[in-house]
XYZ file of C-alpha atoms in Angstrom:
561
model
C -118.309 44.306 -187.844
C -117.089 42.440 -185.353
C -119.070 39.090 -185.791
C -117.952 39.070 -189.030
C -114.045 39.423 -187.766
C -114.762 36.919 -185.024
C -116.329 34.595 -187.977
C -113.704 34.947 -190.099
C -111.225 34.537 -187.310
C -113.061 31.284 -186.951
C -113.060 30.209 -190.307
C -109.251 30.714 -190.567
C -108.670 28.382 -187.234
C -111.444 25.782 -189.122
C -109.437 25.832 -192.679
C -106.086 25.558 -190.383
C -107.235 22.382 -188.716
C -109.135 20.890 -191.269
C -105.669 21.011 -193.819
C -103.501 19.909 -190.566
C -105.757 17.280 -189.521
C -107.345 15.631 -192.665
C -109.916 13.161 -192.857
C -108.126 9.768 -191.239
C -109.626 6.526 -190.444
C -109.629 6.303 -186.662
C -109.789 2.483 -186.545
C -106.356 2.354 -184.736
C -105.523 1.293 -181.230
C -104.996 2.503 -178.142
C -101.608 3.817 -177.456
C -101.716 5.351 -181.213
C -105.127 7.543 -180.434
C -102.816 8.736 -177.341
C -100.388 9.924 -179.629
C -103.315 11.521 -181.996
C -104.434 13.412 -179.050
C -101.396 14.824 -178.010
C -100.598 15.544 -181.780
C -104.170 17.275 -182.349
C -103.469 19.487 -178.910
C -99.753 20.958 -179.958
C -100.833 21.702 -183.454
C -104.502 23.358 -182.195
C -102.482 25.395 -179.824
C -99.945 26.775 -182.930
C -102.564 27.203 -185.441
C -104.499 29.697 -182.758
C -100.915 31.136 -182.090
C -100.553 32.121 -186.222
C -104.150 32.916 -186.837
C -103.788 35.768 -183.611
C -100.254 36.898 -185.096
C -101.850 37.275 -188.844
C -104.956 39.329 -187.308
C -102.462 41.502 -185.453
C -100.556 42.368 -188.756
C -103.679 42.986 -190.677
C -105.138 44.767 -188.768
C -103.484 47.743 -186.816
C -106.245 48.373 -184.196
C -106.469 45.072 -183.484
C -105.591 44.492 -179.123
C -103.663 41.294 -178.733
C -105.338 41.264 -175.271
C -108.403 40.534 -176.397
C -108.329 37.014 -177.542
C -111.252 35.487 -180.151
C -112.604 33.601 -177.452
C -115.520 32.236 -179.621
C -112.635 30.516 -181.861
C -111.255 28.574 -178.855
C -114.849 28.138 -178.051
C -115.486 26.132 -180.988
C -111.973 24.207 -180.813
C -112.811 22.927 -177.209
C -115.734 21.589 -178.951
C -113.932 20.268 -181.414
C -111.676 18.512 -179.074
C -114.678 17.140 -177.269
C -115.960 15.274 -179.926
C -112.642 13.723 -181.422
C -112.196 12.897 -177.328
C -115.563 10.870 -177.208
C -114.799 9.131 -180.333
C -111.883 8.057 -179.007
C -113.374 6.741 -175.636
C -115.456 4.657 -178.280
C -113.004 3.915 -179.946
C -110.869 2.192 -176.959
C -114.307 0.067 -176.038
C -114.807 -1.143 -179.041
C -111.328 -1.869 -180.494
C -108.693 -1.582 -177.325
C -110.852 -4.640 -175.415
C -110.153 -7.550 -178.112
C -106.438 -6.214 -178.595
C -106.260 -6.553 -174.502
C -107.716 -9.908 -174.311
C -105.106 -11.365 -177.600
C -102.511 -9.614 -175.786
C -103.076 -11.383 -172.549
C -103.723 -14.714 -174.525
C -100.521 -14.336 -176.174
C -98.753 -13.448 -172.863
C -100.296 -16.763 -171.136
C -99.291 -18.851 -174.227
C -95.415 -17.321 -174.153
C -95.210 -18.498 -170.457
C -96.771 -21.546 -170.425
C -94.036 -22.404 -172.993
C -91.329 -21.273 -171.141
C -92.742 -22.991 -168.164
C -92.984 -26.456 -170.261
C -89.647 -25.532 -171.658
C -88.122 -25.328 -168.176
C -89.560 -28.410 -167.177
C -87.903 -30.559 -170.221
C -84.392 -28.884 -169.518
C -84.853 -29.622 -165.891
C -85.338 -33.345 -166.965
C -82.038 -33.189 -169.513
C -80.028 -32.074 -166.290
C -79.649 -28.916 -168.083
C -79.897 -26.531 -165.132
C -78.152 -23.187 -166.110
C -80.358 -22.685 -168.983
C -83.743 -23.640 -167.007
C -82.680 -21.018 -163.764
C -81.869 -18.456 -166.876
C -85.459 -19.018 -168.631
C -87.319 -18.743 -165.064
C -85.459 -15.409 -164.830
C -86.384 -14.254 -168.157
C -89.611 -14.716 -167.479
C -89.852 -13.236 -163.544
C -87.855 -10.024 -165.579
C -91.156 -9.865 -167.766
C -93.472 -9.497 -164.136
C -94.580 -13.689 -165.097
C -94.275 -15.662 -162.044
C -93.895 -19.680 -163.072
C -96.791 -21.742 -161.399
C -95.658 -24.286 -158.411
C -95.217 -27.198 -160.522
C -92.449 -25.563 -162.372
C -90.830 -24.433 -159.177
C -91.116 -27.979 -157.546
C -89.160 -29.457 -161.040
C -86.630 -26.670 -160.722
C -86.149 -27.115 -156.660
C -85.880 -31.276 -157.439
C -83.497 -30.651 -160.457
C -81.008 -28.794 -158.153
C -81.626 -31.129 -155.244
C -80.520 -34.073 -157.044
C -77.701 -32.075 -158.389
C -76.605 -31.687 -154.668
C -76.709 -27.149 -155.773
C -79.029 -27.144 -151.980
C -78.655 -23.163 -152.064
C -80.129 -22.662 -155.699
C -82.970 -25.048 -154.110
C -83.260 -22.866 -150.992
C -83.086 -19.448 -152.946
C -85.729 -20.469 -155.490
C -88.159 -21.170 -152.090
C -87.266 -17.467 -150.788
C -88.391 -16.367 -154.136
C -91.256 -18.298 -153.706
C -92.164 -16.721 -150.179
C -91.397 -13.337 -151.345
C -93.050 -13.359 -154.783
C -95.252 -16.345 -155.408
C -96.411 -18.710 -155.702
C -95.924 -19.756 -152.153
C -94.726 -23.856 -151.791
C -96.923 -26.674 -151.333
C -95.875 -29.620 -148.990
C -94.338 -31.364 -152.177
C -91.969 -28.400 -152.181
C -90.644 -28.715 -148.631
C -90.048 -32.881 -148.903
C -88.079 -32.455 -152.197
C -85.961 -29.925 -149.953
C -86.046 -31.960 -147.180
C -84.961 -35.287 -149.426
C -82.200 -33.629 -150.788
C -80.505 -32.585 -147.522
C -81.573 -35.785 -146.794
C -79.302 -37.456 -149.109
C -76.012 -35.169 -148.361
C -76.532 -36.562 -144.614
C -77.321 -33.342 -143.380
C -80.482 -34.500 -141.574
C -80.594 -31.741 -138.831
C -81.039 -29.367 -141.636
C -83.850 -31.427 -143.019
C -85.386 -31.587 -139.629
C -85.181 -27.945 -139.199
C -87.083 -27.834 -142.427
C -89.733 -30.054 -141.084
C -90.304 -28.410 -137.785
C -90.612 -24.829 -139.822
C -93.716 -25.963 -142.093
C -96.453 -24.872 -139.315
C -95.387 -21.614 -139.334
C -95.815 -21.501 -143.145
C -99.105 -22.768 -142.798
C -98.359 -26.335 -144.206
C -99.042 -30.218 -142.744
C -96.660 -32.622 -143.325
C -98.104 -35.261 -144.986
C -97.075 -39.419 -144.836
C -94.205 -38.405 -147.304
C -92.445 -36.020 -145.118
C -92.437 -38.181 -142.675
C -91.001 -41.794 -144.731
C -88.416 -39.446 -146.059
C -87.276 -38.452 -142.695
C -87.883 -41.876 -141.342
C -85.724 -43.296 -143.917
C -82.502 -40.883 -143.521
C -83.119 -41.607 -139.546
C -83.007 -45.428 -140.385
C -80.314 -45.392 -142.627
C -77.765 -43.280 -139.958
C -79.061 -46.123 -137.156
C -81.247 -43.709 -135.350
C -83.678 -46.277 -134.556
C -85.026 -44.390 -131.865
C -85.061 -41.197 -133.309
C -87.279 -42.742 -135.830
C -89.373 -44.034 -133.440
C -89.761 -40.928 -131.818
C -90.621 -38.987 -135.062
C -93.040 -41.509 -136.268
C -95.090 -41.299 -132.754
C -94.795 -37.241 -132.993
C -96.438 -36.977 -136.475
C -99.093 -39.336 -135.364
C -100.312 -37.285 -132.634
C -102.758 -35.105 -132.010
C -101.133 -32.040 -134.066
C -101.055 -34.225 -137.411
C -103.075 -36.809 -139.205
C -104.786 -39.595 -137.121
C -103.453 -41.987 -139.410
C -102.606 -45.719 -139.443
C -98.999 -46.381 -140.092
C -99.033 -47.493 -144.333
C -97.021 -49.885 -146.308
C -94.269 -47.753 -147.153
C -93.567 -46.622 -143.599
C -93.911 -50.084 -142.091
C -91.506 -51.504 -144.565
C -88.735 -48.829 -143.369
C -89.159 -49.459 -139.908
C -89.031 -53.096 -140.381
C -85.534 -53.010 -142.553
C -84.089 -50.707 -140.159
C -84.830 -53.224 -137.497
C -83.295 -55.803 -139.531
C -80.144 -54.424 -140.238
C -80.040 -53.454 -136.068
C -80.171 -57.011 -135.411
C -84.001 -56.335 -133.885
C -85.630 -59.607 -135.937
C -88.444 -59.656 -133.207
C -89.066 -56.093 -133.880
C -89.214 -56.444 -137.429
C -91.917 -59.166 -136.911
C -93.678 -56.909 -134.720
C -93.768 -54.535 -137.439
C -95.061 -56.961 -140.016
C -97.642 -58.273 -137.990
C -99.491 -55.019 -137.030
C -99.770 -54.579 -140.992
C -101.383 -58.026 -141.280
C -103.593 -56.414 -138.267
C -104.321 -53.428 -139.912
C -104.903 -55.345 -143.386
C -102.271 -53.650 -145.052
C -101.206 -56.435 -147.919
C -97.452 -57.069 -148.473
C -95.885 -55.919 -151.869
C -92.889 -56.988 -153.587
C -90.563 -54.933 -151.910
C -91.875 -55.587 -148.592
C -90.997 -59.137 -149.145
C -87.359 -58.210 -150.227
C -87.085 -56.812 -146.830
C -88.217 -59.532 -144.964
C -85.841 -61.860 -147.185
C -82.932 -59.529 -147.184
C -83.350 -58.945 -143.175
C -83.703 -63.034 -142.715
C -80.499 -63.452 -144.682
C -78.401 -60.336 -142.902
C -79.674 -62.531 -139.904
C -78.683 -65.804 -140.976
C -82.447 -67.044 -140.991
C -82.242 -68.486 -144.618
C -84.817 -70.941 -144.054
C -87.166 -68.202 -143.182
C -86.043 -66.154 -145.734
C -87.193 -69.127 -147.993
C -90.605 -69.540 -146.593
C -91.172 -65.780 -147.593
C -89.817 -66.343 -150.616
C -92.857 -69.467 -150.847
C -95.466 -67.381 -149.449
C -94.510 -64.876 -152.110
C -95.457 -67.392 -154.600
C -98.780 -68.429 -152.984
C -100.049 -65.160 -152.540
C -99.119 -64.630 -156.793
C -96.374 -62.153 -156.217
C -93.459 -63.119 -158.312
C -90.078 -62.391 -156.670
C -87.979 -60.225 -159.011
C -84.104 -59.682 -159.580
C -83.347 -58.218 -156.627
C -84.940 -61.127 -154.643
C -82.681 -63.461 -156.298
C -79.727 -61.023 -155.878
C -80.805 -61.648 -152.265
C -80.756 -64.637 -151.853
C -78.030 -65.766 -154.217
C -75.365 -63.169 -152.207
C -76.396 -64.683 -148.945
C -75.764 -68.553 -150.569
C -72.375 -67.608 -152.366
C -70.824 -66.422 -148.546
C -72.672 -68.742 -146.385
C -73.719 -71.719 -148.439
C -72.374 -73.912 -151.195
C -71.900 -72.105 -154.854
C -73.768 -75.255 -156.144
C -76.849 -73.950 -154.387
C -76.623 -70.601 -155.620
C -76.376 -72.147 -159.185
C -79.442 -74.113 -158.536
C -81.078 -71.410 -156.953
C -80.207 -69.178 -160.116
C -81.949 -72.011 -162.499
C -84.955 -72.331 -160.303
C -85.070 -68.319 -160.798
C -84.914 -68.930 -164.734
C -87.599 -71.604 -164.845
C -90.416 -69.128 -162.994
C -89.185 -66.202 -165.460
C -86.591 -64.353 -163.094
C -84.203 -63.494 -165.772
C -79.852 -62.540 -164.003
C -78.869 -58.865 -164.320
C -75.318 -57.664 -164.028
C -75.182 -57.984 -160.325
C -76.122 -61.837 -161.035
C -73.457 -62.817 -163.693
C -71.115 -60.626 -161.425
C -71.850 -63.267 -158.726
C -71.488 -66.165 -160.873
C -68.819 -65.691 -162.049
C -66.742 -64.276 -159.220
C -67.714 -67.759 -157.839
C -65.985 -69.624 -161.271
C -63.012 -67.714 -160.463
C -62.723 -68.012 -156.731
C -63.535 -72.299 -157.112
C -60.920 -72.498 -159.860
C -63.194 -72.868 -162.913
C -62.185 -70.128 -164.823
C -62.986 -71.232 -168.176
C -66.328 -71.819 -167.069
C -66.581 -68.017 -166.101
C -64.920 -67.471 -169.269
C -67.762 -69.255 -171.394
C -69.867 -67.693 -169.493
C -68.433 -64.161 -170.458
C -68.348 -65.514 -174.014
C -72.662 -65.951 -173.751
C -73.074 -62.714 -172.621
C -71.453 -61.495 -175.217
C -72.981 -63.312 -177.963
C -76.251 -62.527 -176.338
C -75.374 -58.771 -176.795
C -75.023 -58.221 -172.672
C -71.613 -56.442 -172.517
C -70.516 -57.101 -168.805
C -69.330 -54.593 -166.904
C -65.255 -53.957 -166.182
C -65.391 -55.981 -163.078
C -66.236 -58.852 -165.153
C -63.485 -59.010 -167.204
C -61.376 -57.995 -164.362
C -62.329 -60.833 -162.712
C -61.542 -63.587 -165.163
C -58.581 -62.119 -165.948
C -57.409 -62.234 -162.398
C -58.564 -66.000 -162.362
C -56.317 -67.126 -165.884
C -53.326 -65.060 -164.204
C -54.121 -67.191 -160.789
C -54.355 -70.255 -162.536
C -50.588 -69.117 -164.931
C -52.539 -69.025 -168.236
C -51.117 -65.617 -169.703
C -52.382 -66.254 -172.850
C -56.045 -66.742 -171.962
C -55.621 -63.379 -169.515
C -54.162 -61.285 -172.590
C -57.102 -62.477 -174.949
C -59.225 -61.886 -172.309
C -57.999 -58.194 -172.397
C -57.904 -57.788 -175.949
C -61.374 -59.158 -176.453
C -62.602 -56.293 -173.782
C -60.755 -53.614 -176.190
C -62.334 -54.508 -178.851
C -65.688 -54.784 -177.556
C -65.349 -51.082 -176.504
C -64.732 -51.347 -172.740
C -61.984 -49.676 -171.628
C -59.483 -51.199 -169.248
C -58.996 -49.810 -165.852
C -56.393 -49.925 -162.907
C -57.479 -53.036 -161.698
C -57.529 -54.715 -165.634
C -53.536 -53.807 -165.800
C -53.122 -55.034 -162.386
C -54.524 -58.222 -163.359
C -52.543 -58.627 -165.960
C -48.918 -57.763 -164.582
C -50.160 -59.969 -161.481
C -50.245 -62.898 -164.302
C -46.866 -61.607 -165.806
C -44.938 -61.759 -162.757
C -46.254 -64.958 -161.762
C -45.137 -66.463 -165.148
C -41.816 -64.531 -164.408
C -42.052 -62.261 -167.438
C -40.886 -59.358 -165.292
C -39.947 -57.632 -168.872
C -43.786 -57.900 -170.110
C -44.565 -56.176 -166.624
C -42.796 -53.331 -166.842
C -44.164 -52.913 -171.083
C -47.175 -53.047 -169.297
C -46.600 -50.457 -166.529
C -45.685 -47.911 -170.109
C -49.045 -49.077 -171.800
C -50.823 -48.147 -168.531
C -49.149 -44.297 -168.679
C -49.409 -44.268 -172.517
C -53.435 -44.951 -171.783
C -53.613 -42.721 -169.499
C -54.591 -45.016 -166.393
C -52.301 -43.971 -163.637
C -50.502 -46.515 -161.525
C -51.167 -46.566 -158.133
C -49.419 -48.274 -155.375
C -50.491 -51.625 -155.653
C -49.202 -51.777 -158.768
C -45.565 -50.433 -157.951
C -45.619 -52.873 -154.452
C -45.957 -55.584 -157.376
C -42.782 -54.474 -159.574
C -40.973 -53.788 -156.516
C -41.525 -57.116 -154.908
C -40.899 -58.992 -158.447
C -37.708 -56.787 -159.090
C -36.094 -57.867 -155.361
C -37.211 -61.496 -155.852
C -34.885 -61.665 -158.661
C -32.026 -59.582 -157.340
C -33.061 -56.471 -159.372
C -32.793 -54.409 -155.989
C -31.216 -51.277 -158.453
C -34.823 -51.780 -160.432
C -36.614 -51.951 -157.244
C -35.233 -48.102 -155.943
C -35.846 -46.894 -159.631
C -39.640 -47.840 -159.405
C -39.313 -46.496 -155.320
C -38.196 -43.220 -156.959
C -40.745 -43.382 -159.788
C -43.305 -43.571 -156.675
C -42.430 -40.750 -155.592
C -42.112 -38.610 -158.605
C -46.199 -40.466 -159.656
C -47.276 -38.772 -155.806
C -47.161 -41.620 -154.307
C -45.905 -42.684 -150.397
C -44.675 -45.799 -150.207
C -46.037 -47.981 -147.371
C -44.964 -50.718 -145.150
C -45.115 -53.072 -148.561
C -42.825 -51.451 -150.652
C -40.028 -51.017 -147.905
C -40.711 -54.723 -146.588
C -39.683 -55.418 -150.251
C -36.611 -53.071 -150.742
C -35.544 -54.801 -147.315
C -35.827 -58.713 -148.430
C -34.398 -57.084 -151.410
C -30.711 -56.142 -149.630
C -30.971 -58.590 -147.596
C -31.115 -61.324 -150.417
C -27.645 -59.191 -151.863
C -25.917 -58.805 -148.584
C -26.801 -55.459 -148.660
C -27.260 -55.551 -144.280
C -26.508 -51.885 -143.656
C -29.233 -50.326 -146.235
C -31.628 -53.093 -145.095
C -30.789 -51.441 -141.617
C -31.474 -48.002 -142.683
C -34.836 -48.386 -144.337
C -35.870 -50.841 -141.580
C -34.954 -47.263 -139.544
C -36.552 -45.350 -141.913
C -40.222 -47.221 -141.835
C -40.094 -47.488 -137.520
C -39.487 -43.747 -136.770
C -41.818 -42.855 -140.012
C -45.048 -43.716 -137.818
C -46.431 -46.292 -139.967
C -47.721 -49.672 -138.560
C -45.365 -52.310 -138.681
C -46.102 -55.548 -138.930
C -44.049 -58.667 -138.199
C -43.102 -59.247 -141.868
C -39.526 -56.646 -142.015
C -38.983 -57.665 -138.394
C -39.444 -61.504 -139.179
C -36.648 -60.647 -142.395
C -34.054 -58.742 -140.459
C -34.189 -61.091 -137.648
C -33.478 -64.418 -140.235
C -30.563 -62.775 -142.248
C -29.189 -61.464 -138.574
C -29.196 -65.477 -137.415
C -26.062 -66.115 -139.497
C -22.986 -67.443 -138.104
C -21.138 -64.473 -136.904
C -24.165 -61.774 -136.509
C -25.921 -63.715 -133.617
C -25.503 -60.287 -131.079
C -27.121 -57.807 -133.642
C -30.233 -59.958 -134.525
C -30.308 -60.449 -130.187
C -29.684 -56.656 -130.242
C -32.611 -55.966 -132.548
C -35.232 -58.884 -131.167
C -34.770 -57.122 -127.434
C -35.725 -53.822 -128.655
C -38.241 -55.228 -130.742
C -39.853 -56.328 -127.736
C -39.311 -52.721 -126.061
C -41.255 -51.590 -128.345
């Protein structure tokens, strides 16, 4: 009697599961069999709760302490086998899903890593920092590659303490900087002039486990040069030499820093010294090597040495580039003839040395300054036609030279021409051309050009109200004059010893002795330097019959002073 309750309590519990828990295909993964098993456990546990309550009500004698034990028996073994099934089931189907997951996870970063990379390139920096923070949110630290471009984005962007957090993330989460890490650091505080901090940087890479290599030490070398610390350099370059870094002979880039910093100190044996332990140590002379030697020969005034390099350049079949003519051609336009620099240029031309901007910018500042403005203007006009738009100094220039030379109309055209070929004029283009207004006495064009300038939005500055002010008082337009002083000062602008030199030839020219005598006040208890020019004025209109004692009066304290 009671195997046959105990089997039918069983068969109740077997029917209950069997309708709550059909026949399912248990090809699914992981995380869902968790859920099956804790779905299979709640329900077991409430069927066996109903099947006990129904045997209690149908049967009166039945003792709810006594528990069908042989039911649960048979559930725990049910629960066994669904377990095991499901330990099969995670090592045969969970593995693959692991390994595509993990495939797919190393796929998403090393896009975002690539994608970091290209907005580092486009200067877009905001966007790169957020994407490396996406991805450090996810647990996916970016390799050191990406961190270098991110640290050298920011560096050249002058943002030093986005650099310098991105290496503390590195040290405190991975992946810990290489050496190319520190010297993009190092170069950028470098380049802000802040080379103790770079130094600092340097002296701190032992403890992080890292050697310096030759490029830590030509960037430092360089900054060191460049400030004039010759023999901090020289120091530095014998300390990473020794014993606790590479045994290393000096190389070509190194060389050629010490030797231009010995140039530019004056030190030409030095620099000598410096090339001749590379022709020791057969280290062969590049390009830019050679453009230090020239450049330090011409700094020097050696330009027949700077020649023979420029020869031994073309022995040893290294063709001297732009820059070497730059050189060369700077050094003739100051020291030499400008005929030699154009010959020099066409010798350049002839071995395939073509002029970049700096070149025409050379040329034809030297047009201007001998005179020969239209041949700087032809010149412009080639440039042009050859589709080289110069640069604003250009123009500038040979508009300056037509207004020197009192051809307005060829300085307007000149102008115009610059408009229209999309280059916007600057402060120095309006000065130019007011300069050539006022020297053809077309003080009335001047000022429509002063409202042009304002309507263009290219502010005045003083120069160009000194020019108005001195045009205004050479006419008698001292009224005009103190309109433009006052304009000064509204524009945020101090007037300086020009401008009241002018206002005092001004009232002096009208008669005007006491206001010349008040602004002549004004400018020597104002602190600025005064020259000779307002005291030369006063002192000429004082020497008039009747006004001998004041000018006496104001040439003894003159002298007191």
């Amino acid at each position: 009697m009671a195997a046959t309750s105990h089997f039918s309590l069983f068969a109740m519990a077997a029917s209950r599961f069997t309708s709550i828990f059909p026949s399912r295909n248990l090809s699914f993964g992981y995380e869902s069999a968790i859920m099956f098993v804790k779905d299979l456990a709640s329900n077991v546990r409430d069927s066996c709760e109903h099947i006990i309550q129904g045997s209690h009500s149908g049967n009166n004698g039945f003792d709810e302490n006594e528990v069908p034990q042989v039911v649960f028996s048979v559930l725990d073994s049910m629960l066994k086998d669904t377990l095991d099934r499901l330990i099969t089931i995670r090592q045969t189907v969970s593995l693959p899903e692991m390994i595509t997951s993990k495939i797919f996870r190393n796929a998403e970063v090393n896009d975002s890593e690539a994608m970091i990379r290209v907005l580092c390139s486009e200067g877009k920096l905001d966007a790169a920092l957020w994407l490396w923070s996406k991805l450090a949110m996810k647990s996916c630290i970016s390799d050191v590659v990406t961190h270098n471009h991110l640290i050298n984005a920011f560096c050249k962007a002058g943002c030093l303490e986005k650099a310098e957090f991105l290496i503390r993330e590195m040290l405190a989460k991975g992946p810990l900087p290489n050496c190319a890490t520190y010297n993009t650091i190092m170069k950028g505080y470098c380049v802000q002039g802040d080379i103790d901090k770079a130094l600092m940087i340097f002296s701190s890479l032992a403890t992080h486990g890292i050697r310096p290599n030759r490029i830590s030490c030509n960037i430092l070398l360089h900054a060191l040069c460049k400030e004039g610390l010759v023999e901090a350099a020289r120091d530095l370059f014998t300390e990473i030499l020794d014993d606790n870094y590479e045994k290393i002979p000096s190389d070509l880039i190194t060389s050629t820093i010490l030797m231009d910093c010995c140039f530019k100190n004056g030190d030409v044996a030095e620099a000598l010294q410096h090339r001749t332990n590379m022709s020791q140590e057969g280290i062969p002379l590049d390009a830019v090597a050679y453009n230090v030697l020239i450049h330090g020969f011409c700094i020097n005034h050696k330009i027949e040495h700077a020649f023979s390099c420029l020869g031994e350049m073309l022995k040893r079949g290294i063709f001297p580039d732009v820059f070497t003519c730059n050189i060369i051609l700077n050094h003739l336009y100051k020291f030499g003839t400008f005929d030699e620099a154009l010959s020099f240029v066409g010798k350049m031309l002839n071995i395939g040395v073509f002029p970049d901007g700096l070149t025409y910018k050379s040329i034809v500042q030297g047009f201007c300054l001998r005179g020969e403005v239209n041949r700087a203007s032809e010149l412009l006009s080639w440039m042009l036609e050859n589709s080289i738009v110069p640069e604003p100094f250009i123009w500038n220039v040979t508009i300056y030279g037509f207004g020197k030379c009192g051809d307005i109309v060829n300085a307007l055209s000149i102008k115009e021409k610059m408009i229209s070929f999309g280059v916007c004029p600057t402060i120095y283009t309006y000065n130019a051309i007011i300069y050539a207004l006022l020297k053809d006495g077309n003080i009335n064009g001047a000022l429509l050009t002063l409202r042009e300038m304002v309507q263009r939005n290219v502010p005045p500055d003083i120069v160009t109200y000194n020019m108005l002010v001195g045009a205004a008082c050479n006419v008698g337009l001292v009224q005009l004059a103190l309109q433009l002083h006052d304009e000064m000062l509204r524009t945020g602008y101090n007037p300086d010893v020009i401008t009241y030199t002018e206002l005092i030839k001004g009232h002096c020219l009208k008669g005007h002795f006491n206001e010349a005598e008040e602004i002549f006040t004004k400018i020597w208890n104002s602190g600025l330097q005064v020259d000779h020019v307002p005291c030369l004025i006063m002192v000429r209109k004082y020497c008039k019959p009747g006004r001998l004692t004041p000018s006496l009066d104001l040439f003894e304290n003159l002298l007191k002073s």
